[in-house]
mmCIF file of C-alpha atoms in Angstrom:
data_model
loop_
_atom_site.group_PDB
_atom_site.id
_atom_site.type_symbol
_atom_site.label_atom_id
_atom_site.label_comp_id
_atom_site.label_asym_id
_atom_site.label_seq_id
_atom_site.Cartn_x
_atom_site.Cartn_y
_atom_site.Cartn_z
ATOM 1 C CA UNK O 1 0.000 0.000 0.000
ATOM 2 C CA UNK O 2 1.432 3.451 -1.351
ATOM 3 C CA UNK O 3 1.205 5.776 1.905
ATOM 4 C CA UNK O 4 0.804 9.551 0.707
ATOM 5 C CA UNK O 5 3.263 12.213 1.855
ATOM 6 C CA UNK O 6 2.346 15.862 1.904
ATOM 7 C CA UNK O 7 5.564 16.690 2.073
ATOM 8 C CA UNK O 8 6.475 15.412 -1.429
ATOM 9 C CA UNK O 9 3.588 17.011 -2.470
ATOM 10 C CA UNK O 10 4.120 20.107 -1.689
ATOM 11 C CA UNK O 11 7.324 19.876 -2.950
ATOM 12 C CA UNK O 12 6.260 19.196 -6.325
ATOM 13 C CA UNK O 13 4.047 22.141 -6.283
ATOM 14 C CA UNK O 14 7.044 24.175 -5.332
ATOM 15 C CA UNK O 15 9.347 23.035 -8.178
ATOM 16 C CA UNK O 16 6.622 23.615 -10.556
ATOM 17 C CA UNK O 17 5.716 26.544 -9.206
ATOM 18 C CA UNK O 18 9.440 27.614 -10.092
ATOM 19 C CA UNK O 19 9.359 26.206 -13.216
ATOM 20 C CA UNK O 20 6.336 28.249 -13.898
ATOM 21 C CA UNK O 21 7.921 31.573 -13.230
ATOM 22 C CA UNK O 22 11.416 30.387 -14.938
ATOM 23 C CA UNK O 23 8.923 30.211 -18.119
ATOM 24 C CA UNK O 24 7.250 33.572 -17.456
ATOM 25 C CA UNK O 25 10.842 35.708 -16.713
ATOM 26 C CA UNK O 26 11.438 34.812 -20.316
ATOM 27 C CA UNK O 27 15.055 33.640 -19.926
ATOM 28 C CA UNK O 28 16.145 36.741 -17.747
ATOM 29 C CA UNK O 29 18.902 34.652 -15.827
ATOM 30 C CA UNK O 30 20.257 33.386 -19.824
ATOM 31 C CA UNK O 31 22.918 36.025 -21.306
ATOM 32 C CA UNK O 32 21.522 38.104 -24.054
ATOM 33 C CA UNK O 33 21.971 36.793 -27.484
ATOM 34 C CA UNK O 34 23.571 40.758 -27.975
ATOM 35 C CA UNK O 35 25.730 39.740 -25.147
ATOM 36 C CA UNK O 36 27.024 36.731 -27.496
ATOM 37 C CA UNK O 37 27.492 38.784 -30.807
ATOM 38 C CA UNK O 38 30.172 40.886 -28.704
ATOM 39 C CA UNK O 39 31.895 38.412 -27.041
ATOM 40 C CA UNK O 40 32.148 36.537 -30.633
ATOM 41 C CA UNK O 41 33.444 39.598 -31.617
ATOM 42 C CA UNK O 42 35.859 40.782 -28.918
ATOM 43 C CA UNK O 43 38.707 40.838 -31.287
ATOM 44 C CA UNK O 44 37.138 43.069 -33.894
ATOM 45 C CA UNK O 45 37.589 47.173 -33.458
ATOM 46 C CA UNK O 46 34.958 48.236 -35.644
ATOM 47 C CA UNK O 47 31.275 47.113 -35.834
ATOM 48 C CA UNK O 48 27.647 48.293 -35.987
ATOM 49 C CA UNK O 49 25.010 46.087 -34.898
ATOM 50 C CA UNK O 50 21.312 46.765 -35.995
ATOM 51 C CA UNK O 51 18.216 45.746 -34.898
ATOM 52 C CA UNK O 52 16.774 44.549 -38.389
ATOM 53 C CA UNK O 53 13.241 42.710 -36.969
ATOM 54 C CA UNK O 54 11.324 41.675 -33.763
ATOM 55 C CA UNK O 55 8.606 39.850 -33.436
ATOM 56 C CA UNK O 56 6.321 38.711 -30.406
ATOM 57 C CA UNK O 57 4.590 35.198 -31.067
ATOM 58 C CA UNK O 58 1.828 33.593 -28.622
ATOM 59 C CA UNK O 59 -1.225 34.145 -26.896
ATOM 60 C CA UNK O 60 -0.694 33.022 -23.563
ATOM 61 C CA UNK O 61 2.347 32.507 -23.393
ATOM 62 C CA UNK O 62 4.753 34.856 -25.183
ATOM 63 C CA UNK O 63 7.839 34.318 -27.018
ATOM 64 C CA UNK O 64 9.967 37.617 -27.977
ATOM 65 C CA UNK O 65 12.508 37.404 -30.565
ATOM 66 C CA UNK O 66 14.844 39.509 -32.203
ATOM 67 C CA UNK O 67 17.360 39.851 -36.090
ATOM 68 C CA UNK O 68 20.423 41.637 -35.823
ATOM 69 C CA UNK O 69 22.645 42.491 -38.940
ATOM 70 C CA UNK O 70 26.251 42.690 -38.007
ATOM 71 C CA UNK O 71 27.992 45.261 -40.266
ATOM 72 C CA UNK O 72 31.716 45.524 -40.188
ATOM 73 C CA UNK O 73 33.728 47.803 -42.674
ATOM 74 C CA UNK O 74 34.238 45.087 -45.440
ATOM 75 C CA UNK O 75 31.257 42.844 -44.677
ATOM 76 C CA UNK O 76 28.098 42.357 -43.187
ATOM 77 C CA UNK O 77 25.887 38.961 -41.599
ATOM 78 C CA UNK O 78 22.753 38.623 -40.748
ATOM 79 C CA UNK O 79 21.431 36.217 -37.372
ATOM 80 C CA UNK O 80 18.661 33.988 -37.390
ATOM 81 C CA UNK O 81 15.420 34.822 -35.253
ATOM 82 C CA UNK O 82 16.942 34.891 -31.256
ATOM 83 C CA UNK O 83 15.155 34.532 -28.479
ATOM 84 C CA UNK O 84 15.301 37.765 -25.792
ATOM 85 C CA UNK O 85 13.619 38.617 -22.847
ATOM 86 C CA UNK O 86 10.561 40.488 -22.635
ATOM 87 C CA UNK O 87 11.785 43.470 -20.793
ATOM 88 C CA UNK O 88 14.638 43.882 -23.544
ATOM 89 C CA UNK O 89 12.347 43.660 -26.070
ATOM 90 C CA UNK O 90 10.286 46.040 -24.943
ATOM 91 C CA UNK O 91 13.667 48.034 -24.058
ATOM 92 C CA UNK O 92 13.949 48.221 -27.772
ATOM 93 C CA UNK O 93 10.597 48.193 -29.072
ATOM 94 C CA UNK O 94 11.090 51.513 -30.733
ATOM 95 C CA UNK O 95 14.583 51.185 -32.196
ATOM 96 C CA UNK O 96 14.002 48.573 -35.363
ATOM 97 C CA UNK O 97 16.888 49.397 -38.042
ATOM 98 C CA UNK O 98 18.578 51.317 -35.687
ATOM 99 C CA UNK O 99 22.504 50.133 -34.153
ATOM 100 C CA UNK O 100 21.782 48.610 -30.811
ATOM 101 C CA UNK O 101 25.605 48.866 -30.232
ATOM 102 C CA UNK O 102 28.611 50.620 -32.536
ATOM 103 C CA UNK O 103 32.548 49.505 -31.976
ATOM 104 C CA UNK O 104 34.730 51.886 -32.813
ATOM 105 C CA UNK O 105 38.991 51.423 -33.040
ATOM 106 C CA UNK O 106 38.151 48.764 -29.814
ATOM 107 C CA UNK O 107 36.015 51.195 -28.536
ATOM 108 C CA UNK O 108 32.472 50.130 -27.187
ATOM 109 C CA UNK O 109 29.716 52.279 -27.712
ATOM 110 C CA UNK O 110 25.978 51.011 -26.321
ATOM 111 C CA UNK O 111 23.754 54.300 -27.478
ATOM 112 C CA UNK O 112 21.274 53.815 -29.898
ATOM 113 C CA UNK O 113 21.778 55.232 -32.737
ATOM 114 C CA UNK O 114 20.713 55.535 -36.618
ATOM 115 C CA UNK O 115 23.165 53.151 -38.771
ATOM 116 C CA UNK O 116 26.445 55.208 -39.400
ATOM 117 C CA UNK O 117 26.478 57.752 -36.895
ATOM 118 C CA UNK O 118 29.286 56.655 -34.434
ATOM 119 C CA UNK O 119 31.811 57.221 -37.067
ATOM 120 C CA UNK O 120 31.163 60.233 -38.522
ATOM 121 C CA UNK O 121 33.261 63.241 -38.191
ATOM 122 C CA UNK O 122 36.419 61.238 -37.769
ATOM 123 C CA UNK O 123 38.677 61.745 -40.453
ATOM 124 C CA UNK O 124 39.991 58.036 -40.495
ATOM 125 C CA UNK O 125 36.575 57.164 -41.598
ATOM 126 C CA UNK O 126 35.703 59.965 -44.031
ATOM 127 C CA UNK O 127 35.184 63.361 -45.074
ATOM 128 C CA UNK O 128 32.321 65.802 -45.304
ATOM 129 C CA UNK O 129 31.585 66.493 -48.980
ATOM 130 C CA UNK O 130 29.332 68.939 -50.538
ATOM 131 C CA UNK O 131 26.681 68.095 -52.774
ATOM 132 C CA UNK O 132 24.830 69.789 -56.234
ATOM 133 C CA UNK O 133 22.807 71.819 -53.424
ATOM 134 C CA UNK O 134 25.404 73.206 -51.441
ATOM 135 C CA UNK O 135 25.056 70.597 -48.929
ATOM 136 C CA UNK O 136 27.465 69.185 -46.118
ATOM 137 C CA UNK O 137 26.885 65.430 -46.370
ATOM 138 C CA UNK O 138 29.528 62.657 -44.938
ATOM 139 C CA UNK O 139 31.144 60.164 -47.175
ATOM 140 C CA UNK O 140 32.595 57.095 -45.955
ATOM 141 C CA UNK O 141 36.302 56.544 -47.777
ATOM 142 C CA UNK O 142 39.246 54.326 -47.687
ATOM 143 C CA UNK O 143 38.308 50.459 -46.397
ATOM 144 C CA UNK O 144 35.242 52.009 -45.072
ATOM 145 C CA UNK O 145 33.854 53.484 -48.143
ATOM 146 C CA UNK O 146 31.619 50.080 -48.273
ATOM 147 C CA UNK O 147 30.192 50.841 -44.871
ATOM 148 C CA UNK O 148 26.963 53.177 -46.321
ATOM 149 C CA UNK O 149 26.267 49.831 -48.805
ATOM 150 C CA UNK O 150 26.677 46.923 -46.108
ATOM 151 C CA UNK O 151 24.215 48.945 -43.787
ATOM 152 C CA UNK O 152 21.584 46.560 -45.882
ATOM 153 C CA UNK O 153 19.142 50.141 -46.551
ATOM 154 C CA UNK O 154 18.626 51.195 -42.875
ATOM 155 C CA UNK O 155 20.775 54.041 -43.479
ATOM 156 C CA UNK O 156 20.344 57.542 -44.995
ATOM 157 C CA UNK O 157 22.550 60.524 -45.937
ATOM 158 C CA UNK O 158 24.194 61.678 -43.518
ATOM 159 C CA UNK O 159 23.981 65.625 -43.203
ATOM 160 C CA UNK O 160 26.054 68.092 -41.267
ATOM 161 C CA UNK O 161 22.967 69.113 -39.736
ATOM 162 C CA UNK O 162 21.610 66.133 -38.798
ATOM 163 C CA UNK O 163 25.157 65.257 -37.307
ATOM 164 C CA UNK O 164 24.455 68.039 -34.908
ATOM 165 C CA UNK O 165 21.351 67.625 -33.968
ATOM 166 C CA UNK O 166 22.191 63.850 -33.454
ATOM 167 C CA UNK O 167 25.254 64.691 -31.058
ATOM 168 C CA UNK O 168 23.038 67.367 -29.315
ATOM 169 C CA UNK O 169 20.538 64.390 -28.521
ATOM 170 C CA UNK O 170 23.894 62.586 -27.374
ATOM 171 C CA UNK O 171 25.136 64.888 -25.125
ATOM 172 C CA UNK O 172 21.665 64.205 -23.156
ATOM 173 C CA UNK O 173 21.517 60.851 -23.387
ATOM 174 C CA UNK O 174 18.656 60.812 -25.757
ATOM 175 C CA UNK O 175 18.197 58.118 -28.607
ATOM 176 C CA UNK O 176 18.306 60.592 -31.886
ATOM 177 C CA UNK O 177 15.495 59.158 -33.929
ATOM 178 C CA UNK O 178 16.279 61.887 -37.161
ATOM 179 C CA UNK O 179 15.478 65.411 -38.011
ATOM 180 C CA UNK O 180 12.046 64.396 -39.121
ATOM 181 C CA UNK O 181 11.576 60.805 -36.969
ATOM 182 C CA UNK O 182 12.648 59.285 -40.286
ATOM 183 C CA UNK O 183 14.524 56.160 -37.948
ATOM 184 C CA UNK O 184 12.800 53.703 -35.682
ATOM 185 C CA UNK O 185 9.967 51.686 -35.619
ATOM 186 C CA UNK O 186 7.536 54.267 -36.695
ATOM 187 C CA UNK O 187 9.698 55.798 -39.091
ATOM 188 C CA UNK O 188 10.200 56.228 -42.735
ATOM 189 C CA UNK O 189 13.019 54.407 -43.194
ATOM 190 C CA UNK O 190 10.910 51.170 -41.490
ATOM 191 C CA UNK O 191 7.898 51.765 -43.372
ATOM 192 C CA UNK O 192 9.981 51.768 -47.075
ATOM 193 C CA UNK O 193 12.218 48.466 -45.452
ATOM 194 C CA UNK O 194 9.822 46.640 -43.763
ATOM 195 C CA UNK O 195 6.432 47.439 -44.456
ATOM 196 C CA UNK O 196 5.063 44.464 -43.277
ATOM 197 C CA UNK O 197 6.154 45.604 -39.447
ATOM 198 C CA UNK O 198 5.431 48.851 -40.174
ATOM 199 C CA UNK O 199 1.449 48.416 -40.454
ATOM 200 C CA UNK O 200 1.266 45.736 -37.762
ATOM 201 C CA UNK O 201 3.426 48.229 -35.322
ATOM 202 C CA UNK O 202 0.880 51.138 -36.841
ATOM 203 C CA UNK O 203 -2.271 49.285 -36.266
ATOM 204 C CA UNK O 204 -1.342 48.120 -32.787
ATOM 205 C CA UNK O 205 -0.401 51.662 -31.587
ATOM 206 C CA UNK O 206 -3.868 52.610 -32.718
ATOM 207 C CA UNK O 207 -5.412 49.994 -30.668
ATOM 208 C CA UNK O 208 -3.738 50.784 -27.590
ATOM 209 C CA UNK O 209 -4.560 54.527 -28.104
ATOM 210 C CA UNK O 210 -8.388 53.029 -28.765
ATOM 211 C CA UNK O 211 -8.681 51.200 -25.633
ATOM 212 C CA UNK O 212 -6.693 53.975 -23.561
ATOM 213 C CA UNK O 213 -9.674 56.291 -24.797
ATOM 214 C CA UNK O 214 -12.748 53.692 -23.933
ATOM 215 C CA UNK O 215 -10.843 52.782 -20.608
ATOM 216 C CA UNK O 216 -10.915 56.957 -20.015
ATOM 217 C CA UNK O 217 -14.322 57.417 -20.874
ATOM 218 C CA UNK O 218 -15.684 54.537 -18.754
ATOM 219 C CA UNK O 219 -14.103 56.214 -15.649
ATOM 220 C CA UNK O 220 -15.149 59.906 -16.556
ATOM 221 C CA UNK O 221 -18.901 58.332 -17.349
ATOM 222 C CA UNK O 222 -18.651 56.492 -13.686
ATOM 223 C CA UNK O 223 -17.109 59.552 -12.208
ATOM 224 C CA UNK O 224 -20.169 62.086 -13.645
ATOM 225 C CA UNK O 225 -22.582 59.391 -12.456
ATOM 226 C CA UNK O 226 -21.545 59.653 -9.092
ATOM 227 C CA UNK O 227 -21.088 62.809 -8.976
ATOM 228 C CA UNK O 228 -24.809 62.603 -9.944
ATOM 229 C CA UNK O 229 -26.110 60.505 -7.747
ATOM 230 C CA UNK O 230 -24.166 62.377 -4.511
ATOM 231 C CA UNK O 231 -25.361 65.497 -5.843
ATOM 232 C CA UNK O 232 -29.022 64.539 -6.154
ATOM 233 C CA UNK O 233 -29.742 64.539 -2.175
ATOM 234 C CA UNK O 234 -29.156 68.190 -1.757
ATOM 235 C CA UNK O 235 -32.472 69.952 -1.418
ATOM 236 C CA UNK O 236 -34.071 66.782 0.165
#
């Protein structure tokens, strides 16, 4: 006769109880597949990394994934769908085709920024050059005159004005997300890319805003109600 134990049952509760909320942290305690990409490249002194797609996949459970294209200055690669948590994901929600991290002469840099900009302005990496218009606009030269090319279309001319507007948002600590919000998730540069992301991102800020707005009239509608109803025994 099998004699039942309360103690062993509670015990399994407790491991699945921590399996449970292993599953929901989504991999917090794991290293960050960004983490990887710069130990793999610990012996290379220049590098952009860019946040080419994300995607969140489940109902109940949620899965949060992210592409990275790794651009170095006489070749790029692009990963395979990686696994992150949710709280970098949502970290980064609004920095698709933007560099998660630049390397620069062994240099880390971990600001967001549009593809390009960590280098400009150093003259071991170009020049500023003046176009038909009278324009200031940066060229890449020398072994790094691919690097506009390998930035696989997330990039865009880089201006002398937008170069100081983008170290002005620097110098607070501010993502720079383009004179006219042309980079990120929302922006231009995503819509012509990746359209695909660009109407599901699009449709799902409008649902939020939606619900935010039918949340905010249920509670002004209880609010005058009340006020209604306390209101209505004056007089009596």
């Amino acid at each position: 006769m099998q004699i039942y134990h309360p103690h062993n049952y509670l015990t399994a509760l407790w491991l699945c109880a921590v399996f449970f909320l292993s599953a929901c942290s989504g991999g917090s305690s794991t290293r960050l597949p960004l983490d990887k990409i710069k130990a793999d490249l610990a012996d290379e002194p220049t590098y952009s990394v860019v946040l080419e797609d994300m995607r969140e996949q489940g109902t109940f459970f949620k899965t949060y994934s992210h592409k990275y294209l790794v651009v170095k200055p006489d070749d790029s690669t692009r990963t395979d769908w990686l696994e992150v948590p949710e709280t970098f994901y949502n970290q980064n929600r609004e920095f698709l085709g933007m560099a998660l991290i630049s390397k620069k002469d062994g240099t880390l840099d971990n600001q967001v920024a549009p593809p390009g900009y960590s280098y400009v302005g150093d003259p071991k990496y170009g020049n500023w050059r003046q176009d038909s218009q009278g324009g200031s606009f940066w060229e890449f030269y020398g072994k790094y005159a691919l690097f506009s090319s390998l930035f696989g279309g997330w990039n865009r001319p880089i201006y002398r004005n937008d170069y100081a507007m983008y170290n002005q948002s620097r110098s607070t600590n501010r993502p720079f997300f383009g004179r006219n919000k042309e980079f990120g998730s929302t922006g231009s540069v995503v819509k012509a890319k990746n359209p695909g992301f660009y109407s599901r991102r699009m449709e799902a800020n409008r649902a939020a805003q939606s619900s935010f707005k039918q949340k905010a009239a249920k509670r002004m509608g209880r609010t005058k109600t009340g006020f209604r109803s306390r209101s209505g025994g004056f007089g009596k």
